XYZ file of C-alpha atoms in Angstrom:
195
model
C 109.634 2.424 -114.090
C 110.849 -1.034 -113.122
C 108.534 -4.026 -113.519
C 107.884 -5.942 -110.292
C 109.224 -9.445 -109.979
C 106.336 -11.926 -110.227
C 103.990 -9.336 -111.726
C 101.034 -11.547 -112.617
C 99.015 -9.005 -114.568
C 98.293 -10.263 -118.064
C 100.052 -8.407 -120.875
C 97.005 -8.599 -123.105
C 93.927 -6.516 -122.321
C 91.596 -8.076 -119.777
C 88.503 -9.832 -121.052
C 85.368 -7.743 -120.767
C 82.289 -9.271 -119.210
C 78.888 -7.988 -118.227
C 80.519 -7.114 -114.893
C 83.270 -5.104 -116.626
C 86.918 -5.953 -117.343
C 87.946 -9.253 -115.783
C 90.019 -8.630 -112.667
C 93.137 -10.625 -111.816
C 91.808 -13.150 -109.302
C 94.041 -15.435 -107.235
C 92.657 -18.419 -105.300
C 94.267 -19.637 -102.070
C 93.985 -22.763 -99.959
C 95.913 -21.720 -96.859
C 97.832 -24.424 -95.029
C 100.832 -24.472 -92.712
C 102.541 -27.266 -94.627
C 101.322 -26.829 -98.197
C 99.453 -23.717 -99.325
C 97.727 -24.061 -102.693
C 97.655 -21.095 -105.066
C 95.783 -20.736 -108.362
C 95.195 -18.324 -111.193
C 93.266 -18.834 -114.408
C 94.739 -21.925 -116.084
C 97.515 -22.589 -113.534
C 98.192 -23.817 -110.013
C 101.189 -23.746 -107.700
C 101.978 -24.283 -104.036
C 104.270 -23.259 -101.224
C 105.577 -26.104 -99.068
C 107.661 -25.730 -95.933
C 108.991 -27.782 -93.056
C 109.714 -24.685 -90.979
C 107.819 -24.167 -87.724
C 106.602 -21.274 -85.624
C 107.183 -17.689 -86.644
C 109.775 -18.659 -89.272
C 107.114 -20.725 -91.042
C 104.562 -17.906 -90.909
C 107.097 -15.406 -92.275
C 108.079 -17.792 -95.083
C 104.432 -18.413 -96.033
C 103.492 -14.740 -95.838
C 106.383 -13.757 -98.124
C 105.630 -16.559 -100.589
C 101.911 -15.829 -100.729
C 102.589 -12.092 -101.127
C 104.677 -12.813 -104.229
C 101.580 -14.326 -105.860
C 98.898 -11.871 -104.700
C 100.681 -8.506 -104.823
C 99.180 -7.653 -108.232
C 95.787 -9.271 -107.631
C 92.535 -7.391 -107.949
C 90.751 -9.992 -105.803
C 91.985 -12.787 -103.541
C 89.613 -15.687 -102.844
C 90.617 -17.926 -99.951
C 89.091 -21.023 -98.468
C 87.926 -20.271 -94.940
C 88.470 -22.239 -91.749
C 87.163 -25.753 -91.286
C 85.671 -25.679 -87.806
C 84.664 -29.342 -87.901
C 88.131 -30.564 -88.917
C 89.489 -33.188 -86.525
C 93.190 -32.370 -86.907
C 93.476 -29.083 -85.048
C 97.214 -29.260 -84.450
C 98.628 -25.822 -85.172
C 95.188 -24.216 -85.293
C 96.508 -21.022 -83.710
C 99.220 -20.664 -86.367
C 96.752 -21.478 -89.156
C 94.355 -18.816 -87.862
C 97.346 -16.481 -87.681
C 98.239 -17.234 -91.301
C 94.704 -16.351 -92.396
C 94.947 -13.073 -90.484
C 98.370 -12.313 -91.997
C 96.952 -12.766 -95.502
C 93.874 -10.698 -94.732
C 96.028 -7.913 -93.237
C 98.345 -7.996 -96.255
C 95.315 -7.582 -98.503
C 93.963 -4.784 -96.329
C 97.285 -2.891 -96.273
C 97.615 -3.156 -100.047
C 93.940 -2.426 -100.776
C 93.325 -5.850 -102.312
C 89.716 -6.965 -101.828
C 89.387 -10.523 -100.579
C 86.684 -13.151 -100.218
C 86.404 -15.971 -97.687
C 84.696 -19.163 -98.850
C 83.590 -21.669 -96.187
C 84.780 -25.191 -97.069
C 81.234 -26.585 -97.335
C 80.162 -23.797 -99.719
C 83.302 -24.248 -101.797
C 82.806 -28.039 -102.019
C 79.143 -27.612 -102.946
C 80.066 -25.103 -105.647
C 82.830 -27.166 -107.210
C 81.736 -30.780 -106.633
C 77.996 -30.535 -105.997
C 78.222 -31.836 -102.442
C 79.100 -29.839 -99.308
C 81.005 -32.751 -97.793
C 82.911 -33.764 -100.932
C 86.258 -35.440 -100.340
C 89.538 -33.873 -101.429
C 89.675 -36.404 -104.265
C 86.184 -35.431 -105.439
C 87.157 -31.741 -105.460
C 90.327 -32.556 -107.409
C 88.357 -34.621 -109.932
C 85.743 -31.872 -110.343
C 88.467 -29.289 -111.048
C 90.048 -31.592 -113.641
C 86.715 -32.502 -115.284
C 85.176 -29.026 -115.440
C 88.223 -26.810 -115.954
C 90.788 -29.181 -117.460
C 93.280 -28.366 -114.705
C 95.010 -31.523 -113.509
C 96.794 -31.079 -110.197
C 99.555 -33.579 -109.465
C 102.116 -34.344 -106.776
C 102.086 -33.912 -103.026
C 100.192 -30.586 -103.153
C 97.516 -31.790 -105.607
C 94.596 -31.385 -103.193
C 95.760 -27.969 -101.975
C 96.138 -26.732 -105.549
C 92.710 -28.121 -106.512
C 91.095 -26.356 -103.538
C 92.797 -23.102 -104.558
C 91.530 -23.519 -108.130
C 88.028 -24.125 -106.790
C 88.238 -20.828 -104.857
C 89.432 -19.066 -108.002
C 86.597 -20.548 -110.083
C 83.972 -19.554 -107.504
C 85.313 -15.982 -107.391
C 85.318 -15.701 -111.183
C 81.691 -16.861 -111.221
C 80.757 -14.367 -108.473
C 82.383 -11.617 -110.527
C 80.300 -12.541 -113.557
C 82.986 -14.209 -115.671
C 82.655 -17.933 -114.883
C 85.470 -20.147 -116.108
C 82.929 -22.859 -117.005
C 79.207 -23.506 -116.708
C 78.130 -24.637 -113.230
C 74.652 -26.006 -112.398
C 72.403 -23.446 -110.687
C 72.099 -25.622 -107.560
C 75.874 -25.547 -107.139
C 76.146 -21.885 -108.079
C 73.728 -21.058 -105.241
C 76.578 -21.949 -102.841
C 78.172 -18.590 -103.690
C 75.543 -17.028 -101.417
C 77.169 -18.689 -98.399
C 80.506 -16.941 -98.952
C 81.792 -13.589 -97.692
C 82.443 -11.370 -100.710
C 83.953 -7.886 -100.805
C 82.113 -4.866 -102.084
C 82.002 -5.298 -105.862
C 82.865 -1.625 -106.315
C 86.194 -2.187 -104.525
C 87.122 -4.841 -107.090
C 85.945 -2.770 -110.055
C 87.896 0.348 -109.121
C 91.344 -1.167 -108.486
């Protein structure tokens, strides 16, 4: 049997929690220019200057290389109040491409509305990108740098929220912030447990 390139499964046994063995969770902040990606203790991004279908194909392939071994994908949902709606059709298409990839490969996924994600991570549903980045650095010790710093911080926030939902939080979060998990769309827990 040949090992898959970019196989992200840990080589050591998964941590066991009250919810069972810890699944491999990947957080995503989908963007047409700079998609943030995160796993426990790391962040990365995919940047492109391509446009149209070539951009979508490039992003889909890049994202797939990170999520193909995931047990759960947690992605930030659409921002309906966002003023810059240029490319909104392609961005919606990217979200659908990722969801369909997950569906085809039987990878459960969660969608976290931006306000719920910001409340969870920063304590305020309208937190700025800088406040989210600072909260990720302060609580989890993950310092995102460079041009994709905000995208990577958002992806890490999605990862952290999903780990908490699973029952294996990466750090303690105040109950008021943790209540924001109720505003997210989570998969059936059994689907995550049985992968």
